[in-house]
Amino acid sequence: METSQSSEPCTSPSPPVPGDTVCDLVTVPARQGLEAVDILRRAAADAVGPVLHDDDRDTLGFLVPAGTAAGWDVPGSTCTETNGRGLRLAPEPPVAGADWLLPPGDDGDLATDPAVLREALGEAARLIEAADKCC
């Protein structure tokens, strides 16, 4: 996948134009998402793509490949599809009230592998449950 060189905020044109990124967005509670980011980064630095932190909703959003939403079934999370519309990624976050926790890079691989994310979210949920029971 490629990122746009535009400095405009993320937009959702229809149909996609060259340089747009077609992806879905997995949204999870911030606590679980932050734990999952730590798990993914420990596993491999390139295992996690861009991540949005929405302060208003206290959630994290992971960019995943288009089509992920069709089979996403992880409890406590949602996966939203872009319906074939591309996203123009820029340094500014695409949603008001959100900031990039991990901004898009220039490496061309923007999406987090959904299978790897599914495992990390499961591990994060188990760690949080254990921590909450412990104290």
Short mmCIF file of C-alpha atoms in Angstrom, two decimals, residues 1 4 36 39 47 84 115 121:
data_model
loop_
_atom_site.label_atom_id
_atom_site.label_comp_id
_atom_site.label_asym_id
_atom_site.label_seq_id
_atom_site.Cartn_x
_atom_site.Cartn_y
_atom_site.Cartn_z
CA MET A 1 0.00 0.00 0.00
CA SER A 4 -0.21 10.02 -0.24
CA ALA A 36 -2.11 -4.82 22.21
CA ILE A 39 2.43 -6.79 22.54
CA ALA A 47 3.99 -5.85 13.16
CA GLY A 84 -14.18 0.63 -1.40
CA ALA A 115 -4.55 -12.41 12.35
CA LEU A 121 -6.07 -8.33 21.34
#
